[in-house]
Amino acid sequence: MNKNLKWLYLDFNSYFATIEQQINPPLRNRPIAIVPSITDYTCAIAASYEAKKKGIKTGTMIAEAKKLCPDIICIQANHEKYIAYHHKLINEINKHIPIEHVCSIDEVACKLIGKECKPKNAVSLAINIKSGIKKNVGDYISCSIGISTNKFLAKTASNLKKPNGLKILFRDALPHKIKKLKLSDLTGIGKRMERRLILANVQTINDLYKLSPKNMRTIWGSVQGERFWNMLRGNDIEEITTKTSTIGHSHVLHPNWRKPDLAKHILNRLVLKAASRLRRKRYFCKKIKIYIKIKSGYSIEGKKKFNKINDSITLLEQSDLTWKEILISNKIKRIKQVSVVLYDLEPLESAQTNFFQYLNNNFENTIKKRKSLSDTIDMINSKFGRDSITIGSLPKNISDFSGTKVAFTRIPDIKEFYE
């Protein structure tokens, strides 16, 4: 059988925690949890391997983490540092092989070509990448590398040995080499899909491999099932491209900021940030959703629909209207989380030709002025730093609670730290 390989996948181990340990050596080999804020009423957004051995993982409440591991060290997340190291790592990897896909803040995929496809050469390349990272980026930073015939199996291989692993998955070793994995260990099988598979009497990896493409399409309810069948067998199929459909931000509030009047300040900051991203990505939006989480399992949302807009003042007005409607209809004393989502997006270029036909002359002039003001604010903040100029007053230390955050599946542009 052809032993040529096509993909090399890097997964940085316990990324946020490792970066903190890289920067601060006394934290090395100690159990640490990365948290949004220093309080027992939040959860870990990342954990070091030392903490994971004690049962602490992403989502573990800090009060519970302290019971599992009394000597746990909580570190408030510094997302700007994680982005800075992300770019250092990208630059180092690119010295060895071009990166095909940046999959998340801590995962990248590289396509092997020519002699790199030979197993011996692919392994040598992986070892050189690991050495380059240790030497040029950080001696405490490690990654697990998987190599296979498609990106899906290369990622699966990277999960077989952690931390600091290096594994190859050949087609002819399947499904034997991964039969001990749980269904949910495979990328693309979340809790809902796992339930569907179990209902179809698919309990194990071996059961999954016995399905036909038609069976998989039926269970998935779409052509994605057939795509998954091919990915499981190492076939390198073309990925479906996606486009931006929403722009949003959310924030779990520190206990001191959970009264509605204080939470509203945080929401305003999130709206301004989302509006700035909307303009930078060159979109209008036609809908806004405000989401308020009161406690676990209970949340309230409100929506507004309007003509195409992307200026900060109008979006704040729509947010204010939605917020007031939510508060009038519900007796809310404490708020755990606030979120804003801008959606029903339309590219600026396609909307510009007919944008002003919906407006009367007075409102047209108002919107033009607001757009111009918003663009000017973006320019000043980009040059001098976030909140150098803003709309409305901001309470002291609000930036501590509403700065740019890193979702594992979305790497913020460095410009977002100025929005």
JSON list of N, CA and C in Angstrom, two decimals, residues 58-111:
[
{"chain": "A", "resi": 58, "resn": "THR", "atom": "N", "xyz": [-11.08, 22.41, 31.35]},
{"chain": "A", "resi": 58, "resn": "THR", "atom": "CA", "xyz": [-11.85, 23.57, 30.90]},
{"chain": "A", "resi": 58, "resn": "THR", "atom": "C", "xyz": [-13.30, 23.42, 31.32]},
{"chain": "A", "resi": 59, "resn": "GLY", "atom": "N", "xyz": [-13.83, 24.44, 32.00]},
{"chain": "A", "resi": 59, "resn": "GLY", "atom": "CA", "xyz": [-15.21, 24.40, 32.47]},
{"chain": "A", "resi": 59, "resn": "GLY", "atom": "C", "xyz": [-15.36, 24.05, 33.94]},
{"chain": "A", "resi": 60, "resn": "THR", "atom": "N", "xyz": [-14.30, 23.56, 34.57]},
{"chain": "A", "resi": 60, "resn": "THR", "atom": "CA", "xyz": [-14.37, 23.23, 36.00]},
{"chain": "A", "resi": 60, "resn": "THR", "atom": "C", "xyz": [-14.52, 24.51, 36.83]},
{"chain": "A", "resi": 61, "resn": "MET", "atom": "N", "xyz": [-15.53, 24.56, 37.69]},
{"chain": "A", "resi": 61, "resn": "MET", "atom": "CA", "xyz": [-15.70, 25.72, 38.56]},
{"chain": "A", "resi": 61, "resn": "MET", "atom": "C", "xyz": [-14.52, 25.81, 39.53]},
{"chain": "A", "resi": 62, "resn": "ILE", "atom": "N", "xyz": [-14.06, 27.02, 39.79]},
{"chain": "A", "resi": 62, "resn": "ILE", "atom": "CA", "xyz": [-12.86, 27.20, 40.61]},
{"chain": "A", "resi": 62, "resn": "ILE", "atom": "C", "xyz": [-13.08, 26.71, 42.04]},
{"chain": "A", "resi": 63, "resn": "ALA", "atom": "N", "xyz": [-14.28, 26.89, 42.57]},
{"chain": "A", "resi": 63, "resn": "ALA", "atom": "CA", "xyz": [-14.56, 26.37, 43.92]},
{"chain": "A", "resi": 63, "resn": "ALA", "atom": "C", "xyz": [-14.35, 24.85, 43.95]},
{"chain": "A", "resi": 64, "resn": "GLU", "atom": "N", "xyz": [-14.79, 24.18, 42.90]},
{"chain": "A", "resi": 64, "resn": "GLU", "atom": "CA", "xyz": [-14.60, 22.73, 42.80]},
{"chain": "A", "resi": 64, "resn": "GLU", "atom": "C", "xyz": [-13.13, 22.39, 42.57]},
{"chain": "A", "resi": 65, "resn": "ALA", "atom": "N", "xyz": [-12.45, 23.20, 41.73]},
{"chain": "A", "resi": 65, "resn": "ALA", "atom": "CA", "xyz": [-11.03, 22.97, 41.44]},
{"chain": "A", "resi": 65, "resn": "ALA", "atom": "C", "xyz": [-10.20, 23.01, 42.71]},
{"chain": "A", "resi": 66, "resn": "LYS", "atom": "N", "xyz": [-10.55, 23.92, 43.62]},
{"chain": "A", "resi": 66, "resn": "LYS", "atom": "CA", "xyz": [-9.79, 24.04, 44.87]},
{"chain": "A", "resi": 66, "resn": "LYS", "atom": "C", "xyz": [-10.00, 22.84, 45.79]},
{"chain": "A", "resi": 67, "resn": "LYS", "atom": "N", "xyz": [-11.15, 22.18, 45.65]},
{"chain": "A", "resi": 67, "resn": "LYS", "atom": "CA", "xyz": [-11.37, 20.95, 46.42]},
{"chain": "A", "resi": 67, "resn": "LYS", "atom": "C", "xyz": [-10.56, 19.80, 45.82]},
{"chain": "A", "resi": 68, "resn": "LEU", "atom": "N", "xyz": [-10.52, 19.75, 44.48]},
{"chain": "A", "resi": 68, "resn": "LEU", "atom": "CA", "xyz": [-9.76, 18.70, 43.81]},
{"chain": "A", "resi": 68, "resn": "LEU", "atom": "C", "xyz": [-8.26, 18.86, 44.00]},
{"chain": "A", "resi": 69, "resn": "CYS", "atom": "N", "xyz": [-7.84, 20.14, 44.04]},
{"chain": "A", "resi": 69, "resn": "CYS", "atom": "CA", "xyz": [-6.41, 20.43, 44.12]},
{"chain": "A", "resi": 69, "resn": "CYS", "atom": "C", "xyz": [-6.21, 21.69, 44.97]},
{"chain": "A", "resi": 70, "resn": "PRO", "atom": "N", "xyz": [-6.05, 21.56, 46.28]},
{"chain": "A", "resi": 70, "resn": "PRO", "atom": "CA", "xyz": [-5.94, 22.72, 47.17]},
{"chain": "A", "resi": 70, "resn": "PRO", "atom": "C", "xyz": [-4.82, 23.69, 46.81]},
{"chain": "A", "resi": 71, "resn": "ASP", "atom": "N", "xyz": [-3.77, 23.19, 46.14]},
{"chain": "A", "resi": 71, "resn": "ASP", "atom": "CA", "xyz": [-2.66, 24.08, 45.80]},
{"chain": "A", "resi": 71, "resn": "ASP", "atom": "C", "xyz": [-2.74, 24.63, 44.37]},
{"chain": "A", "resi": 72, "resn": "ILE", "atom": "N", "xyz": [-3.94, 24.57, 43.78]},
{"chain": "A", "resi": 72, "resn": "ILE", "atom": "CA", "xyz": [-4.14, 25.13, 42.43]},
{"chain": "A", "resi": 72, "resn": "ILE", "atom": "C", "xyz": [-3.82, 26.62, 42.44]},
{"chain": "A", "resi": 73, "resn": "ILE", "atom": "N", "xyz": [-3.16, 27.09, 41.39]},
{"chain": "A", "resi": 73, "resn": "ILE", "atom": "CA", "xyz": [-2.84, 28.51, 41.25]},
{"chain": "A", "resi": 73, "resn": "ILE", "atom": "C", "xyz": [-3.71, 29.08, 40.13]},
{"chain": "A", "resi": 74, "resn": "CYS", "atom": "N", "xyz": [-4.49, 30.10, 40.43]},
{"chain": "A", "resi": 74, "resn": "CYS", "atom": "CA", "xyz": [-5.36, 30.72, 39.42]},
{"chain": "A", "resi": 74, "resn": "CYS", "atom": "C", "xyz": [-4.67, 31.94, 38.83]},
{"chain": "A", "resi": 75, "resn": "ILE", "atom": "N", "xyz": [-4.62, 31.98, 37.51]},
{"chain": "A", "resi": 75, "resn": "ILE", "atom": "CA", "xyz": [-3.99, 33.08, 36.78]},
{"chain": "A", "resi": 75, "resn": "ILE", "atom": "C", "xyz": [-5.03, 33.75, 35.90]},
{"chain": "A", "resi": 76, "resn": "GLN", "atom": "N", "xyz": [-5.20, 35.07, 36.04]},
{"chain": "A", "resi": 76, "resn": "GLN", "atom": "CA", "xyz": [-6.15, 35.77, 35.18]},
{"chain": "A", "resi": 76, "resn": "GLN", "atom": "C", "xyz": [-5.62, 35.80, 33.75]},
{"chain": "A", "resi": 77, "resn": "ALA", "atom": "N", "xyz": [-6.47, 35.45, 32.81]},
{"chain": "A", "resi": 77, "resn": "ALA", "atom": "CA", "xyz": [-6.07, 35.32, 31.41]},
{"chain": "A", "resi": 77, "resn": "ALA", "atom": "C", "xyz": [-5.53, 36.63, 30.85]},
{"chain": "A", "resi": 78, "resn": "ASN", "atom": "N", "xyz": [-4.46, 36.52, 30.10]},
{"chain": "A", "resi": 78, "resn": "ASN", "atom": "CA", "xyz": [-3.88, 37.67, 29.39]},
{"chain": "A", "resi": 78, "resn": "ASN", "atom": "C", "xyz": [-3.85, 37.30, 27.91]},
{"chain": "A", "resi": 79, "resn": "HIS", "atom": "N", "xyz": [-4.94, 37.59, 27.22]},
{"chain": "A", "resi": 79, "resn": "HIS", "atom": "CA", "xyz": [-5.12, 37.11, 25.84]},
{"chain": "A", "resi": 79, "resn": "HIS", "atom": "C", "xyz": [-4.16, 37.77, 24.86]},
{"chain": "A", "resi": 80, "resn": "GLU", "atom": "N", "xyz": [-3.74, 38.98, 25.17]},
{"chain": "A", "resi": 80, "resn": "GLU", "atom": "CA", "xyz": [-2.79, 39.65, 24.28]},
{"chain": "A", "resi": 80, "resn": "GLU", "atom": "C", "xyz": [-1.47, 38.88, 24.23]},
{"chain": "A", "resi": 81, "resn": "LYS", "atom": "N", "xyz": [-1.04, 38.35, 25.38]},
{"chain": "A", "resi": 81, "resn": "LYS", "atom": "CA", "xyz": [0.18, 37.54, 25.42]},
{"chain": "A", "resi": 81, "resn": "LYS", "atom": "C", "xyz": [0.01, 36.27, 24.59]},
{"chain": "A", "resi": 82, "resn": "TYR", "atom": "N", "xyz": [-1.17, 35.65, 24.68]},
{"chain": "A", "resi": 82, "resn": "TYR", "atom": "CA", "xyz": [-1.38, 34.39, 23.96]},
{"chain": "A", "resi": 82, "resn": "TYR", "atom": "C", "xyz": [-1.37, 34.61, 22.45]},
{"chain": "A", "resi": 83, "resn": "ILE", "atom": "N", "xyz": [-1.91, 35.76, 22.03]},
{"chain": "A", "resi": 83, "resn": "ILE", "atom": "CA", "xyz": [-1.88, 36.09, 20.61]},
{"chain": "A", "resi": 83, "resn": "ILE", "atom": "C", "xyz": [-0.45, 36.37, 20.16]},
{"chain": "A", "resi": 84, "resn": "ALA", "atom": "N", "xyz": [0.31, 37.10, 20.98]},
{"chain": "A", "resi": 84, "resn": "ALA", "atom": "CA", "xyz": [1.70, 37.42, 20.62]},
{"chain": "A", "resi": 84, "resn": "ALA", "atom": "C", "xyz": [2.52, 36.15, 20.44]},
{"chain": "A", "resi": 85, "resn": "TYR", "atom": "N", "xyz": [2.37, 35.20, 21.36]},
{"chain": "A", "resi": 85, "resn": "TYR", "atom": "CA", "xyz": [3.10, 33.93, 21.23]},
{"chain": "A", "resi": 85, "resn": "TYR", "atom": "C", "xyz": [2.59, 33.11, 20.06]},
{"chain": "A", "resi": 86, "resn": "HIS", "atom": "N", "xyz": [1.29, 33.20, 19.80]},
{"chain": "A", "resi": 86, "resn": "HIS", "atom": "CA", "xyz": [0.73, 32.51, 18.63]},
{"chain": "A", "resi": 86, "resn": "HIS", "atom": "C", "xyz": [1.45, 32.94, 17.36]},
{"chain": "A", "resi": 87, "resn": "HIS", "atom": "N", "xyz": [1.65, 34.24, 17.20]},
{"chain": "A", "resi": 87, "resn": "HIS", "atom": "CA", "xyz": [2.32, 34.74, 15.99]},
{"chain": "A", "resi": 87, "resn": "HIS", "atom": "C", "xyz": [3.81, 34.35, 15.97]},
{"chain": "A", "resi": 88, "resn": "LYS", "atom": "N", "xyz": [4.45, 34.30, 17.13]},
{"chain": "A", "resi": 88, "resn": "LYS", "atom": "CA", "xyz": [5.84, 33.82, 17.17]},
{"chain": "A", "resi": 88, "resn": "LYS", "atom": "C", "xyz": [5.93, 32.37, 16.71]},
{"chain": "A", "resi": 89, "resn": "LEU", "atom": "N", "xyz": [4.99, 31.56, 17.16]},
{"chain": "A", "resi": 89, "resn": "LEU", "atom": "CA", "xyz": [4.98, 30.14, 16.79]},
{"chain": "A", "resi": 89, "resn": "LEU", "atom": "C", "xyz": [4.69, 29.96, 15.30]},
{"chain": "A", "resi": 90, "resn": "ILE", "atom": "N", "xyz": [3.75, 30.76, 14.79]},
{"chain": "A", "resi": 90, "resn": "ILE", "atom": "CA", "xyz": [3.44, 30.70, 13.36]},
{"chain": "A", "resi": 90, "resn": "ILE", "atom": "C", "xyz": [4.69, 31.03, 12.54]},
{"chain": "A", "resi": 91, "resn": "ASN", "atom": "N", "xyz": [5.39, 32.07, 12.94]},
{"chain": "A", "resi": 91, "resn": "ASN", "atom": "CA", "xyz": [6.61, 32.47, 12.22]},
{"chain": "A", "resi": 91, "resn": "ASN", "atom": "C", "xyz": [7.67, 31.37, 12.25]},
{"chain": "A", "resi": 92, "resn": "GLU", "atom": "N", "xyz": [7.82, 30.71, 13.39]},
{"chain": "A", "resi": 92, "resn": "GLU", "atom": "CA", "xyz": [8.81, 29.63, 13.49]},
{"chain": "A", "resi": 92, "resn": "GLU", "atom": "C", "xyz": [8.43, 28.43, 12.62]},
{"chain": "A", "resi": 93, "resn": "ILE", "atom": "N", "xyz": [7.17, 28.03, 12.65]},
{"chain": "A", "resi": 93, "resn": "ILE", "atom": "CA", "xyz": [6.73, 26.89, 11.84]},
{"chain": "A", "resi": 93, "resn": "ILE", "atom": "C", "xyz": [6.93, 27.17, 10.36]},
{"chain": "A", "resi": 94, "resn": "ASN", "atom": "N", "xyz": [6.62, 28.41, 9.97]},
{"chain": "A", "resi": 94, "resn": "ASN", "atom": "CA", "xyz": [6.76, 28.78, 8.55]},
{"chain": "A", "resi": 94, "resn": "ASN", "atom": "C", "xyz": [8.21, 28.72, 8.06]},
{"chain": "A", "resi": 95, "resn": "LYS", "atom": "N", "xyz": [9.17, 28.74, 8.97]},
{"chain": "A", "resi": 95, "resn": "LYS", "atom": "CA", "xyz": [10.58, 28.58, 8.57]},
{"chain": "A", "resi": 95, "resn": "LYS", "atom": "C", "xyz": [10.85, 27.16, 8.08]},
{"chain": "A", "resi": 96, "resn": "HIS", "atom": "N", "xyz": [10.05, 26.21, 8.55]},
{"chain": "A", "resi": 96, "resn": "HIS", "atom": "CA", "xyz": [10.27, 24.80, 8.24]},
{"chain": "A", "resi": 96, "resn": "HIS", "atom": "C", "xyz": [9.34, 24.30, 7.14]},
{"chain": "A", "resi": 97, "resn": "ILE", "atom": "N", "xyz": [8.09, 24.78, 7.15]},
{"chain": "A", "resi": 97, "resn": "ILE", "atom": "CA", "xyz": [7.09, 24.34, 6.18]},
{"chain": "A", "resi": 97, "resn": "ILE", "atom": "C", "xyz": [5.97, 25.38, 6.14]},
{"chain": "A", "resi": 98, "resn": "PRO", "atom": "N", "xyz": [5.44, 25.71, 4.95]},
{"chain": "A", "resi": 98, "resn": "PRO", "atom": "CA", "xyz": [4.33, 26.67, 4.89]},
{"chain": "A", "resi": 98, "resn": "PRO", "atom": "C", "xyz": [3.09, 26.12, 5.61]},
{"chain": "A", "resi": 99, "resn": "ILE", "atom": "N", "xyz": [2.43, 26.99, 6.35]},
{"chain": "A", "resi": 99, "resn": "ILE", "atom": "CA", "xyz": [1.19, 26.59, 7.03]},
{"chain": "A", "resi": 99, "resn": "ILE", "atom": "C", "xyz": [0.03, 26.72, 6.05]},
{"chain": "A", "resi": 100, "resn": "GLU", "atom": "N", "xyz": [-0.72, 25.66, 5.91]},
{"chain": "A", "resi": 100, "resn": "GLU", "atom": "CA", "xyz": [-1.88, 25.65, 5.02]},
{"chain": "A", "resi": 100, "resn": "GLU", "atom": "C", "xyz": [-3.11, 26.22, 5.70]},
{"chain": "A", "resi": 101, "resn": "HIS", "atom": "N", "xyz": [-3.35, 25.82, 6.95]},
{"chain": "A", "resi": 101, "resn": "HIS", "atom": "CA", "xyz": [-4.52, 26.29, 7.70]},
{"chain": "A", "resi": 101, "resn": "HIS", "atom": "C", "xyz": [-4.13, 26.60, 9.15]},
{"chain": "A", "resi": 102, "resn": "VAL", "atom": "N", "xyz": [-4.50, 27.78, 9.63]},
{"chain": "A", "resi": 102, "resn": "VAL", "atom": "CA", "xyz": [-4.45, 28.07, 11.07]},
{"chain": "A", "resi": 102, "resn": "VAL", "atom": "C", "xyz": [-5.83, 27.68, 11.60]},
{"chain": "A", "resi": 103, "resn": "CYS", "atom": "N", "xyz": [-5.90, 26.57, 12.29]},
{"chain": "A", "resi": 103, "resn": "CYS", "atom": "CA", "xyz": [-7.18, 25.99, 12.67]},
{"chain": "A", "resi": 103, "resn": "CYS", "atom": "C", "xyz": [-7.75, 26.60, 13.94]},
{"chain": "A", "resi": 104, "resn": "SER", "atom": "N", "xyz": [-6.88, 27.06, 14.83]},
{"chain": "A", "resi": 104, "resn": "SER", "atom": "CA", "xyz": [-7.30, 27.68, 16.08]},
{"chain": "A", "resi": 104, "resn": "SER", "atom": "C", "xyz": [-6.09, 28.36, 16.70]},
{"chain": "A", "resi": 105, "resn": "ILE", "atom": "N", "xyz": [-6.27, 28.91, 17.88]},
{"chain": "A", "resi": 105, "resn": "ILE", "atom": "CA", "xyz": [-5.17, 29.59, 18.56]},
{"chain": "A", "resi": 105, "resn": "ILE", "atom": "C", "xyz": [-4.01, 28.64, 18.83]},
{"chain": "A", "resi": 106, "resn": "ASP", "atom": "N", "xyz": [-4.30, 27.34, 18.98]},
{"chain": "A", "resi": 106, "resn": "ASP", "atom": "CA", "xyz": [-3.24, 26.39, 19.36]},
{"chain": "A", "resi": 106, "resn": "ASP", "atom": "C", "xyz": [-3.11, 25.20, 18.40]},
{"chain": "A", "resi": 107, "resn": "GLU", "atom": "N", "xyz": [-3.66, 25.32, 17.20]},
{"chain": "A", "resi": 107, "resn": "GLU", "atom": "CA", "xyz": [-3.57, 24.22, 16.24]},
{"chain": "A", "resi": 107, "resn": "GLU", "atom": "C", "xyz": [-3.35, 24.75, 14.83]},
{"chain": "A", "resi": 108, "resn": "VAL", "atom": "N", "xyz": [-2.42, 24.12, 14.09]},
{"chain": "A", "resi": 108, "resn": "VAL", "atom": "CA", "xyz": [-2.18, 24.48, 12.69]},
{"chain": "A", "resi": 108, "resn": "VAL", "atom": "C", "xyz": [-2.00, 23.20, 11.88]},
{"chain": "A", "resi": 109, "resn": "ALA", "atom": "N", "xyz": [-2.32, 23.30, 10.58]},
{"chain": "A", "resi": 109, "resn": "ALA", "atom": "CA", "xyz": [-2.17, 22.16, 9.67]},
{"chain": "A", "resi": 109, "resn": "ALA", "atom": "C", "xyz": [-1.28, 22.57, 8.51]},
{"chain": "A", "resi": 110, "resn": "CYS", "atom": "N", "xyz": [-0.36, 21.68, 8.14]},
{"chain": "A", "resi": 110, "resn": "CYS", "atom": "CA", "xyz": [0.59, 21.94, 7.06]},
{"chain": "A", "resi": 110, "resn": "CYS", "atom": "C", "xyz": [0.49, 20.82, 6.02]},
{"chain": "A", "resi": 111, "resn": "LYS", "atom": "N", "xyz": [0.53, 21.20, 4.75]},
{"chain": "A", "resi": 111, "resn": "LYS", "atom": "CA", "xyz": [0.45, 20.22, 3.67]},
{"chain": "A", "resi": 111, "resn": "LYS", "atom": "C", "xyz": [1.86, 19.78, 3.28]}
]
